[in-house]
Structures are given as structure tokens and as C-alpha cells.
């Protein structure tokens, strides 16, 4: 089992899993255009049958402990969770300068960003423990942006969720291919995603009248409000996670 820090273990423990749960963790190696990737999957092996799945895209520091903790939380809810590795094996960053430079490569090449998420999606969808017709993509910060970009490709998703992700708009609008509903959970005090960015993003979504979307803004929450090591905002984290759970229940089970 992964050895989580106290802060991340506290997140995991906030979800009460069922009695008899057996969380099965796997480090998943795969490739994209010859570049080695190292993802992470976890699910409750005590739950029979192919499971609905959540693809998680990491923040700008790379696939470190935090998205794995979120994956554990999802596994305790009965979902199959897979953490994508956008940057590649061993490319993890402790400093803002390195993380910003690496993330900038993908913000500057959205086709590559989308392709890296697609590579992870394909690995997840091919897993025999996964119901490939029920996959949601989500992410945090950089990963939230990546999830929204991937949804624009027309991938066969049940839904898309962004936690405090940068909201990139396109001109002309590029929302016609999105499958499933979209949920954006953002901070009301986020300098990276100011009100004008939220308004512009919503205006782009409105160009497709039949698209099911929701944007929720949490008062006082800064960029990275769910991160224990960041400007953590307990109320926004708690409320956004509940919104996420309700979203998954609806798109996967019609609840």
C-alpha cells in the first residue's frame, strides 16, 4: 500500500469505505509516442463486475501523492480510479519554477496535452475491471484544464469535472464534440481564474444550447483550494467533493 502523508491520509479517511473493502493498487506503465509513462490505479477488488471509472489528471507538479489520495477516496466509493501521467516517468517537480516550465510546454501545445490524456484514457478503458462506457475525466489545477481540453476532442466520456482548473477559451468556440455533462468547480478568490475568465468560458459553453454544464464558484477559495499543501479552503474542498460525488452518482447511476 502507498504510504501517504498525514494530510493526504486525512483526506482518504474522510471517505467511509464499505466493510470488507480490499483496495488493489497498481503502478501502471504505458507509453505515448515512445515516451514512458507511469500511472496509478486503485479499485475495490471486493466489488464484483466492471466498474464505472474516473480518470484523474494531476496538477502542475506531476503525478505525485495528492491525486493518488483522491484516487483512493474514489475507490472507497466503489469506482475504479486511474491517475494519468501527462509528464512522463520520473518527471515530478517540487519547485514552482520547474512545475510552471513543464506545464507551460503543454499549455503551449494543446494537441500534445490532449494526446497525453488520451493515452491514459486508452489504458483505463482497456482494463477488464472497467466499464468503458462509464468513464469520467477530472483533474486539479493543470489537470482540470487538461480534462476540459480532452473533453473537447469528442472522447466517449460520461462527464468532465474540473477542480480549480485554468479555464482556456477557444476562438472559434470548440464545444460541439463534448460528450456528457461538464462540471467546473472554481474558487471565488482565484487570481488564475478571475471572474472575466469564468464569464468567457461560460459564454463559450453557451454557444452549444444542448450542452449540460454547471459552474460553481466558492467564496474565498483561492487557486488550488483542495490541496492540503496549498491555500487550502476546508469549506470549498468539502462542498466541491460533495458536488463531485453527486455528479458521479447522476452520470453513472442516474441518481
XYZ file of N, CA and C in Angstrom:
765
model
N 0.833 -1.202 0.000
C 0.000 0.000 0.000
C 0.871 1.256 0.000
N 0.391 2.286 -0.671
C 1.107 3.556 -0.695
C 1.167 4.154 0.705
N 2.306 4.692 1.064
C 2.481 5.343 2.351
C 2.179 6.828 2.180
N 0.982 7.252 2.604
C 0.563 8.637 2.414
C 0.968 9.501 3.596
N 1.185 10.782 3.326
C 1.453 11.732 4.393
C 0.206 11.864 5.264
N 0.365 12.443 6.443
C -0.761 12.581 7.372
C -1.885 13.410 6.752
N -1.528 14.488 6.047
C -2.552 15.356 5.449
C -3.340 14.628 4.376
N -2.644 13.856 3.550
C -3.336 13.134 2.494
C -4.106 11.941 3.047
N -3.571 11.310 4.086
C -4.303 10.208 4.715
C -5.595 10.722 5.346
N -5.567 11.937 5.848
C -6.774 12.527 6.412
C -7.851 12.690 5.344
N -7.442 13.076 4.138
C -8.398 13.154 3.039
C -9.010 11.783 2.761
N -8.154 10.786 2.667
C -8.629 9.431 2.381
C -9.599 8.949 3.459
N -9.251 9.216 4.712
C -10.076 8.759 5.828
C -11.407 9.493 5.911
N -11.541 10.609 5.182
C -12.806 11.340 5.202
C -13.908 10.601 4.450
N -13.522 9.603 3.673
C -14.491 8.773 2.958
C -14.604 7.435 3.676
N -15.790 7.093 4.079
C -16.014 5.825 4.780
C -16.280 4.724 3.758
N -15.317 3.846 3.585
C -15.495 2.736 2.656
C -16.345 1.638 3.264
N -16.823 0.718 2.452
C -17.660 -0.377 2.952
C -16.854 -1.392 3.759
N -17.522 -2.102 4.640
C -16.871 -3.195 5.364
C -16.399 -4.248 4.360
N -15.212 -4.773 4.586
C -14.695 -5.814 3.707
C -14.046 -5.313 2.441
N -13.850 -4.003 2.324
C -13.209 -3.456 1.126
C -11.768 -3.946 1.014
N -11.343 -4.193 -0.224
C -9.957 -4.624 -0.488
C -9.410 -3.745 -1.618
N -8.762 -2.659 -1.233
C -8.244 -1.752 -2.244
C -7.007 -2.340 -2.903
N -7.070 -2.447 -4.211
C -5.998 -3.031 -5.008
C -5.297 -1.909 -5.771
N -4.050 -1.631 -5.423
C -3.265 -0.572 -6.056
C -2.300 -1.167 -7.083
N -2.099 -0.455 -8.182
C -1.165 -0.908 -9.211
C -0.454 0.292 -9.827
N 0.856 0.189 -9.957
C 1.611 1.145 -10.758
C 1.532 0.665 -12.206
N 1.030 1.503 -13.079
C 0.737 1.114 -14.458
C 1.726 1.798 -15.404
N 2.544 1.010 -16.061
C 3.476 1.568 -17.043
C 2.852 1.498 -18.433
N 3.002 2.581 -19.185
C 2.498 2.637 -20.548
C 3.330 3.646 -21.322
N 2.985 3.865 -22.575
C 3.772 4.771 -23.415
C 2.878 5.706 -24.208
N 3.450 6.824 -24.591
C 2.833 7.689 -25.587
C 3.917 8.132 -26.555
N 3.784 7.730 -27.813
C 4.777 8.056 -28.847
C 6.190 7.709 -28.390
N 6.324 6.560 -27.746
C 7.633 6.092 -27.307
C 8.105 6.634 -25.981
N 7.398 7.621 -25.424
C 7.773 8.188 -24.127
C 7.159 7.346 -23.011
N 7.969 6.923 -22.025
C 7.438 6.090 -20.943
C 6.592 6.895 -19.959
N 5.483 6.322 -19.555
C 4.570 6.919 -18.580
C 4.397 5.959 -17.404
N 4.074 6.523 -16.256
C 3.877 5.685 -15.072
C 2.640 6.169 -14.321
N 1.502 5.545 -14.602
C 0.250 5.893 -13.966
C 0.026 5.095 -12.696
N -1.166 5.266 -12.152
C -1.503 4.614 -10.876
C -2.984 4.291 -10.883
N -3.328 3.046 -10.556
C -4.736 2.664 -10.485
C -5.050 2.076 -9.114
N -6.297 2.250 -8.717
C -6.764 1.649 -7.466
C -8.267 1.411 -7.580
N -8.695 0.261 -7.057
C -10.123 -0.047 -7.020
C -10.376 -1.056 -5.910
N -11.627 -1.214 -5.553
C -12.017 -2.164 -4.512
C -12.220 -3.528 -5.159
N -11.265 -4.419 -4.936
C -11.331 -5.744 -5.540
C -12.473 -6.581 -4.986
N -13.063 -6.161 -3.868
C -14.193 -6.889 -3.302
C -15.492 -6.588 -4.035
N -15.494 -5.559 -4.874
C -16.679 -5.204 -5.658
C -16.601 -5.910 -7.001
N -17.561 -6.764 -7.273
C -17.533 -7.576 -8.487
C -17.989 -6.784 -9.700
N -17.569 -7.286 -10.867
C -18.058 -6.743 -12.124
C -17.299 -5.523 -12.584
N -17.354 -5.205 -13.882
C -16.728 -3.980 -14.395
C -17.307 -2.753 -13.702
N -16.440 -1.841 -13.323
C -16.841 -0.685 -12.523
C -16.837 0.596 -13.361
N -17.704 1.547 -13.028
C -17.539 2.891 -13.596
C -16.208 3.449 -13.135
N -15.596 4.278 -13.952
C -14.218 4.684 -13.686
C -14.041 6.187 -13.774
N -13.030 6.656 -13.049
C -12.664 8.066 -13.061
C -11.196 8.183 -13.436
N -10.929 8.938 -14.479
C -9.570 9.249 -14.904
C -9.179 10.575 -14.264
N -8.105 10.577 -13.486
C -7.668 11.756 -12.740
C -6.389 12.295 -13.367
N -6.376 13.593 -13.668
C -5.179 14.232 -14.210
C -4.569 15.121 -13.125
N -3.286 14.952 -12.903
C -2.560 15.620 -11.831
C -2.417 17.123 -12.039
N -1.971 17.809 -10.996
C -1.699 19.240 -11.084
C -0.330 19.465 -11.732
N 0.145 20.698 -11.718
C 1.351 21.043 -12.484
C 2.638 20.461 -11.919
N 2.586 19.872 -10.725
C 3.797 19.260 -10.163
C 4.018 17.834 -10.664
N 3.055 17.283 -11.384
C 3.186 15.914 -11.890
C 2.438 14.923 -11.017
N 2.525 13.657 -11.376
C 1.786 12.611 -10.659
C 2.499 12.275 -9.348
N 2.153 13.018 -8.338
C 2.714 12.800 -7.016
C 1.639 12.209 -6.099
N 1.756 12.436 -4.823
C 0.904 11.767 -3.845
C -0.549 12.226 -3.870
N -0.773 13.519 -4.108
C -2.117 14.072 -3.965
C -3.169 13.401 -4.858
N -2.968 13.298 -6.178
C -4.003 12.645 -6.985
C -4.210 11.176 -6.612
N -3.174 10.542 -6.098
C -3.329 9.151 -5.650
C -4.242 9.075 -4.431
N -4.142 10.081 -3.557
C -5.044 10.123 -2.402
C -6.492 10.286 -2.869
N -6.708 11.158 -3.846
C -8.056 11.324 -4.387
C -8.541 10.031 -5.047
N -7.630 9.321 -5.695
C -7.992 8.035 -6.304
C -8.425 7.037 -5.237
N -7.733 7.023 -4.117
C -8.121 6.144 -3.008
C -9.532 6.468 -2.526
N -9.837 7.754 -2.431
C -11.174 8.164 -1.997
C -12.235 7.648 -2.955
N -11.970 7.738 -4.240
C -12.923 7.261 -5.238
C -13.068 5.745 -5.194
N -11.958 5.055 -4.967
C -12.015 3.597 -4.883
C -12.879 3.156 -3.705
N -12.822 3.893 -2.614
C -13.646 3.564 -1.448
C -15.130 3.782 -1.723
N -15.427 4.591 -2.736
C -16.818 4.807 -3.147
C -17.289 3.760 -4.160
N -16.391 2.856 -4.537
C -16.764 1.779 -5.451
C -16.373 1.994 -6.894
N -15.634 3.077 -7.171
C -15.218 3.365 -8.539
C -13.798 2.862 -8.802
N -13.502 2.645 -10.058
C -12.136 2.355 -10.478
C -11.488 3.693 -10.791
N -10.365 3.976 -10.156
C -9.696 5.264 -10.348
C -8.326 5.053 -10.971
N -8.030 5.871 -11.968
C -6.734 5.786 -12.646
C -6.131 7.176 -12.753
N -4.930 7.338 -12.241
C -4.214 8.610 -12.321
C -3.333 8.617 -13.557
N -3.596 9.557 -14.449
C -2.791 9.700 -15.657
C -1.425 10.287 -15.322
N -0.475 10.040 -16.194
C 0.853 10.639 -16.093
C 1.090 11.433 -17.367
N 0.813 12.722 -17.320
C 0.968 13.556 -18.517
C 2.440 13.827 -18.812
N 3.250 14.048 -17.790
C 4.629 14.471 -17.977
C 5.583 13.347 -18.377
N 5.303 12.134 -17.908
C 6.206 11.021 -18.197
C 6.935 10.542 -16.952
N 7.429 9.327 -17.015
C 8.056 8.675 -15.868
C 9.165 9.532 -15.262
N 9.061 9.744 -13.959
C 10.099 10.455 -13.234
C 10.039 11.964 -13.309
N 9.134 12.510 -14.100
C 9.058 13.961 -14.241
C 8.063 14.512 -13.216
N 8.597 14.776 -12.030
C 7.835 15.302 -10.909
C 8.589 16.522 -10.372
N 7.860 17.519 -9.886
C 8.507 18.783 -9.541
C 8.121 19.249 -8.147
N 9.136 19.657 -7.374
C 8.915 20.195 -6.040
C 8.913 21.720 -6.034
N 9.427 22.342 -7.090
C 9.549 23.795 -7.119
C 8.598 24.399 -8.143
N 8.136 25.597 -7.855
C 7.182 26.267 -8.740
C 7.780 26.563 -10.108
N 9.055 26.917 -10.141
C 9.678 27.259 -11.418
C 9.692 26.058 -12.360
N 10.112 24.906 -11.849
C 10.148 23.703 -12.674
C 8.765 23.263 -13.103
N 7.809 23.324 -12.160
C 6.440 22.924 -12.481
C 5.827 23.847 -13.526
N 6.053 25.143 -13.368
C 5.493 26.108 -14.319
C 6.074 25.902 -15.714
N 7.379 25.648 -15.780
C 8.010 25.438 -17.081
C 7.470 24.181 -17.756
N 7.302 23.107 -16.979
C 6.801 21.855 -17.555
C 5.344 22.007 -17.995
N 4.517 22.596 -17.134
C 3.112 22.794 -17.500
C 2.994 23.685 -18.730
N 3.888 24.672 -18.829
C 3.851 25.593 -19.966
C 4.055 24.903 -21.295
N 4.815 23.810 -21.296
C 5.016 23.063 -22.536
C 3.683 22.552 -23.084
N 2.813 22.150 -22.178
C 1.545 21.555 -22.598
C 0.473 22.612 -22.843
N 0.495 23.684 -22.066
C -0.417 24.793 -22.364
C -0.093 25.390 -23.735
N 1.187 25.319 -24.102
C 1.600 25.834 -25.399
C 1.408 24.863 -26.538
N 1.044 23.626 -26.232
C 0.819 22.595 -27.247
C -0.393 21.772 -26.810
N -1.583 22.313 -27.024
C -2.791 21.661 -26.540
C -3.032 20.322 -27.220
N -2.554 20.161 -28.444
C -2.699 18.866 -29.126
C -1.928 17.789 -28.375
N -0.722 18.128 -27.909
C 0.069 17.173 -27.135
C -0.600 16.895 -25.797
N -1.095 17.924 -25.148
C -1.784 17.738 -23.868
C -2.960 16.783 -24.030
N -3.773 17.016 -25.039
C -4.925 16.154 -25.274
C -4.492 14.724 -25.568
N -3.419 14.574 -26.329
C -2.941 13.237 -26.694
C -2.419 12.477 -25.482
N -1.756 13.197 -24.566
C -1.241 12.531 -23.365
C -2.395 12.036 -22.477
N -3.461 12.825 -22.398
C -4.617 12.372 -21.629
C -5.283 11.198 -22.346
N -5.326 11.262 -23.666
C -5.924 10.169 -24.433
C -5.168 8.856 -24.204
N -3.858 8.926 -24.126
C -3.068 7.716 -23.898
C -3.465 7.060 -22.578
N -3.657 7.876 -21.553
C -4.086 7.342 -20.263
C -5.511 6.811 -20.333
N -6.372 7.535 -21.025
C -7.755 7.082 -21.191
C -7.794 5.701 -21.840
N -6.997 5.501 -22.859
C -7.000 4.224 -23.570
C -6.564 3.075 -22.659
N -5.575 3.337 -21.812
C -5.139 2.319 -20.852
C -6.274 1.986 -19.889
N -6.925 3.018 -19.385
C -8.025 2.815 -18.443
C -9.171 2.055 -19.085
N -9.583 2.480 -20.272
C -10.736 1.867 -20.934
C -10.497 0.397 -21.261
N -9.236 0.022 -21.446
C -8.908 -1.360 -21.809
C -8.833 -2.293 -20.600
N -8.866 -1.741 -19.400
C -8.756 -2.583 -18.204
C -10.025 -3.409 -18.038
N -9.911 -4.732 -17.861
C -11.101 -5.580 -17.754
C -11.967 -5.294 -16.528
N -11.411 -4.591 -15.543
C -12.192 -4.255 -14.351
C -13.010 -2.986 -14.545
N -12.915 -2.376 -15.740
C -13.559 -1.089 -16.009
C -14.714 -1.247 -16.986
N -15.803 -0.546 -16.694
C -16.901 -0.420 -17.641
C -16.564 0.771 -18.541
N -16.061 0.506 -19.722
C -15.560 1.558 -20.608
C -16.649 2.503 -21.092
N -17.900 2.145 -20.918
C -18.990 3.031 -21.316
C -19.304 4.056 -20.241
N -18.644 3.927 -19.089
C -18.901 4.844 -17.976
C -17.561 5.346 -17.417
N -16.993 6.335 -18.080
C -15.737 6.936 -17.645
C -15.916 8.451 -17.553
N -15.529 9.000 -16.422
C -15.496 10.447 -16.210
C -14.045 10.874 -16.091
N -13.710 12.023 -16.662
C -12.365 12.570 -16.513
C -12.429 13.775 -15.588
N -11.447 13.871 -14.692
C -11.366 15.001 -13.780
C -9.913 15.365 -13.565
N -9.684 16.524 -12.943
C -8.321 16.923 -12.650
C -8.287 18.168 -11.789
N -7.095 18.434 -11.298
C -6.874 19.522 -10.352
C -5.884 20.521 -10.933
N -6.250 21.806 -10.924
C -5.395 22.873 -11.464
C -5.056 22.562 -12.930
N -3.781 22.312 -13.230
C -3.364 21.908 -14.574
C -4.226 20.752 -15.074
N -4.507 19.809 -14.178
C -5.305 18.646 -14.558
C -6.747 18.979 -14.877
N -7.287 20.008 -14.224
C -8.629 20.444 -14.569
C -8.677 20.992 -15.977
N -7.675 21.794 -16.325
C -7.586 22.323 -17.693
C -7.429 21.192 -18.696
N -6.562 20.227 -18.360
C -6.323 19.090 -19.254
C -7.596 18.283 -19.474
N -8.384 18.118 -18.419
C -9.638 17.374 -18.547
C -10.599 18.068 -19.501
N -10.708 19.377 -19.370
C -11.589 20.136 -20.257
C -11.111 20.095 -21.702
N -9.799 20.150 -21.888
C -9.257 20.051 -23.244
C -9.530 18.676 -23.847
N -9.383 17.644 -23.039
C -9.636 16.288 -23.534
C -11.104 16.122 -23.915
N -12.002 16.698 -23.130
C -13.425 16.599 -23.443
C -13.733 17.212 -24.799
N -13.003 18.266 -25.165
C -13.240 18.932 -26.447
C -12.935 18.027 -27.641
N -12.187 16.951 -27.442
C -11.812 16.071 -28.556
C -12.930 15.148 -28.990
N -14.015 15.098 -28.214
C -15.096 14.171 -28.537
C -14.889 12.791 -27.953
N -14.004 12.660 -26.999
C -13.786 11.365 -26.339
C -15.108 10.861 -25.757
N -15.319 9.543 -25.772
C -16.587 8.980 -25.293
C -16.677 8.984 -23.767
N -16.882 10.159 -23.209
C -16.913 10.344 -21.763
C -18.345 10.403 -21.242
N -18.508 9.954 -19.994
C -19.793 10.122 -19.320
C -19.907 11.508 -18.704
N -18.768 12.189 -18.538
C -18.782 13.529 -17.972
C -17.372 14.036 -17.745
N -17.270 15.335 -17.441
C -15.988 16.003 -17.237
C -16.108 16.943 -16.049
N -15.099 16.893 -15.155
C -15.108 17.724 -13.957
C -13.752 18.392 -13.791
N -13.775 19.701 -13.525
C -12.544 20.449 -13.284
C -12.564 21.054 -11.891
N -11.541 20.739 -11.095
C -11.342 21.375 -9.801
C -10.272 22.464 -9.963
N -10.641 23.690 -9.671
C -9.761 24.868 -9.757
C -8.800 24.811 -10.951
N -9.344 24.461 -12.097
C -8.550 24.420 -13.324
C -8.572 25.749 -14.055
N -7.512 26.016 -14.771
C -7.482 27.184 -15.646
C -8.530 27.002 -16.738
N -9.303 28.030 -17.013
C -10.388 27.957 -17.990
C -9.931 28.585 -19.302
N -9.488 27.728 -20.215
C -8.979 28.162 -21.518
C -10.148 28.243 -22.488
N -10.308 29.385 -23.142
C -11.352 29.525 -24.145
C -10.748 29.402 -25.541
N -11.603 29.106 -26.513
C -11.173 28.918 -27.894
C -11.985 29.808 -28.820
N -11.330 30.318 -29.830
C -11.997 31.172 -30.807
C -11.616 30.690 -32.211
N -12.560 30.077 -32.949
C -13.970 29.935 -32.605
C -14.197 28.916 -31.487
N -15.401 28.938 -30.947
C -15.750 28.025 -29.852
C -15.525 26.578 -30.266
N -15.091 25.780 -29.306
C -14.792 24.371 -29.598
C -15.445 23.497 -28.533
N -16.760 23.424 -28.605
C -17.508 22.646 -27.622
C -18.461 21.645 -28.263
N -18.505 21.619 -29.587
C -19.502 20.796 -30.279
C -19.322 19.300 -30.058
N -18.096 18.863 -29.775
C -17.826 17.432 -29.669
C -17.892 16.901 -28.235
N -18.091 17.768 -27.259
C -18.080 17.329 -25.860
C -19.213 16.341 -25.613
N -18.872 15.223 -24.991
C -19.859 14.215 -24.606
C -20.081 14.266 -23.093
N -21.331 14.157 -22.685
C -21.649 14.151 -21.262
C -21.632 15.542 -20.675
N -22.154 15.679 -19.463
C -22.198 16.982 -18.802
C -20.821 17.440 -18.327
N -20.717 18.733 -18.072
C -19.468 19.363 -17.627
C -19.726 20.060 -16.300
N -18.847 19.827 -15.334
C -18.935 20.468 -14.029
C -17.617 21.171 -13.742
N -17.677 22.479 -13.522
C -16.498 23.278 -13.201
C -16.639 23.799 -11.776
N -15.659 23.484 -10.943
C -15.661 23.862 -9.528
C -14.472 24.782 -9.306
N -14.739 26.058 -9.092
C -13.662 27.045 -9.089
C -13.732 27.946 -7.862
N -12.642 28.627 -7.583
C -12.565 29.479 -6.413
C -12.950 30.914 -6.695
N -13.654 31.524 -5.757
C -14.083 32.895 -5.930
C -12.994 33.917 -5.677
N -11.834 33.446 -5.183
C -10.697 34.341 -4.946
C -9.461 33.824 -5.673
N -9.689 33.254 -6.842
C -8.617 32.638 -7.618
C -8.077 33.637 -8.641
N -6.845 34.134 -8.445
C -6.304 35.098 -9.406
C -5.991 34.489 -10.766
N -5.834 33.162 -10.816
C -5.567 32.480 -12.080
C -6.849 32.384 -12.914
N -7.976 32.317 -12.235
C -9.275 32.194 -12.905
C -10.182 33.313 -12.388
N -9.954 34.548 -12.823
C -10.782 35.670 -12.376
C -12.183 35.600 -12.973
N -13.037 36.492 -12.497
C -14.437 36.486 -12.938
C -14.574 36.587 -14.455
N -13.718 37.395 -15.074
C -13.834 37.553 -16.526
C -13.505 36.268 -17.276
N -12.603 35.458 -16.725
C -12.293 34.168 -17.346
C -13.466 33.205 -17.221
N -14.100 33.225 -16.053
C -15.275 32.375 -15.853
C -16.386 32.788 -16.817
N -16.613 34.095 -16.944
C -17.671 34.583 -17.835
C -17.391 34.207 -19.284
N -16.136 34.338 -19.715
C -15.782 34.000 -21.090
C -15.953 32.510 -21.354
N -15.579 31.702 -20.381
C -15.727 30.255 -20.532
C -17.204 29.875 -20.619
N -18.013 30.463 -19.767
C -19.447 30.183 -19.810
C -20.058 30.635 -21.133
N -19.607 31.758 -21.634
C -20.122 32.227 -22.923
C -19.794 31.244 -24.041
N -18.601 30.631 -23.963
C -18.256 29.628 -24.969
C -19.159 28.409 -24.850
N -19.426 27.965 -23.628
C -20.308 26.823 -23.434
C -21.718 27.121 -23.950
N -22.142 28.356 -23.827
C -23.500 28.747 -24.249
C -23.674 28.679 -25.770
N -22.582 28.609 -26.500
C -22.717 28.507 -27.954
C -23.304 27.166 -28.368
N -23.357 26.234 -27.436
C -23.998 24.944 -27.710
C -25.175 24.777 -26.751
N -26.382 25.126 -27.180
C -27.531 25.176 -26.274
C -27.875 23.846 -25.604
N -27.544 22.725 -26.236
C -27.925 21.436 -25.662
C -26.896 20.886 -24.680
N -25.784 21.574 -24.488
C -24.739 21.076 -23.594
C -25.152 21.272 -22.142
N -25.016 20.209 -21.354
C -25.345 20.236 -19.928
C -24.085 20.645 -19.166
N -24.113 21.840 -18.561
C -22.929 22.307 -17.854
C -23.322 23.088 -16.602
N -22.377 23.114 -15.666
C -22.578 23.869 -14.430
C -21.234 24.403 -13.962
N -21.208 25.655 -13.552
C -20.025 26.273 -12.965
C -20.382 26.712 -11.554
N -19.627 26.223 -10.568
C -19.849 26.592 -9.177
C -18.618 27.320 -8.648
N -18.857 28.483 -8.056
C -17.774 29.303 -7.525
C -17.879 29.351 -6.007
N -16.754 29.068 -5.326
C -16.731 29.011 -3.869
C -16.094 30.269 -3.286
N -16.863 30.991 -2.478
C -16.417 32.263 -1.915
C -15.142 32.085 -1.095
N -14.181 32.960 -1.327
C -12.958 32.977 -0.537
C -11.939 31.923 -0.901
N -12.276 31.033 -1.826
C -11.364 29.939 -2.190
C -10.371 30.410 -3.243
N -9.092 30.172 -2.990
C -8.040 30.573 -3.908
C -7.702 29.432 -4.864
N -6.749 29.699 -5.754
C -6.321 28.666 -6.692
C -5.700 27.503 -5.910
N -6.127 26.276 -6.219
C -5.617 25.116 -5.502
C -6.280 24.909 -4.153
N -7.538 25.315 -4.029
C -8.206 25.301 -2.723
C -8.399 23.910 -2.126
N -8.266 22.848 -2.914
C -8.423 21.493 -2.361
C -7.107 20.885 -1.899
N -5.992 21.540 -2.181
C -4.673 20.960 -1.911
C -4.264 21.194 -0.468
N -4.003 20.142 0.313
C -3.580 20.331 1.704
C -2.307 21.162 1.828
N -1.431 21.064 0.832
C -0.169 21.796 0.875
C -0.289 23.179 0.238
N -1.480 23.519 -0.247
C -1.681 24.807 -0.912
C -2.510 25.734 -0.049
N -3.193 26.682 -0.683
C -4.070 27.600 0.069
C -5.389 26.903 0.392
N -5.311 25.888 1.217
C -6.453 25.001 1.477
C -7.637 25.781 2.039
N -8.813 25.471 1.496
C -10.060 26.082 1.957
C -11.012 24.931 2.287
N -11.159 24.663 3.588
C -11.867 23.462 4.030
C -13.305 23.403 3.526
N -14.027 24.519 3.629
C -15.427 24.505 3.207
C -15.550 24.261 1.712
N -14.699 24.924 0.912
C -14.758 24.744 -0.537
C -14.358 23.323 -0.924
N -13.360 22.770 -0.246
C -12.959 21.392 -0.521
C -14.109 20.434 -0.206
N -14.702 20.595 0.957
C -15.787 19.709 1.372
C -16.986 19.819 0.424
N -17.365 21.047 0.090
C -18.534 21.241 -0.759
C -18.284 20.778 -2.192
N -17.083 21.027 -2.706
C -16.795 20.608 -4.078
C -16.716 19.091 -4.185
N -16.201 18.433 -3.141
C -16.161 16.964 -3.182
C -17.581 16.395 -3.169
N -18.449 16.979 -2.359
C -19.838 16.523 -2.336
C -20.504 16.738 -3.687
N -20.205 17.854 -4.320
C -20.751 18.112 -5.654
C -20.239 17.072 -6.649
N -18.981 16.699 -6.511
C -18.373 15.686 -7.368
C -19.043 14.338 -7.154
N -19.246 13.967 -5.898
C -19.918 12.697 -5.610
C -21.318 12.667 -6.225
N -22.049 13.757 -6.081
C -23.406 13.816 -6.640
C -23.372 13.726 -8.159
N -22.393 14.371 -8.767
C -22.225 14.325 -10.230
C -21.976 12.887 -10.681
N -21.070 12.188 -10.014
C -20.770 10.807 -10.383
C -21.993 9.911 -10.211
N -22.709 10.101 -9.127
C -23.912 9.315 -8.901
C -24.909 9.518 -10.034
N -25.046 10.753 -10.473
C -26.015 11.062 -11.532
C -25.594 10.483 -12.869
N -24.327 10.717 -13.273
C -23.929 10.281 -14.620
C -23.707 8.767 -14.698
N -23.331 8.158 -13.581
C -23.074 6.714 -13.615
C -24.316 5.879 -13.305
N -25.174 6.410 -12.421
C -26.297 5.609 -11.942
C -27.649 6.283 -12.143
N -27.648 7.490 -12.692
C -28.907 8.163 -12.924
C -29.563 8.670 -11.658
N -28.744 8.836 -10.584
C -29.305 9.250 -9.290
C -29.446 10.745 -9.154
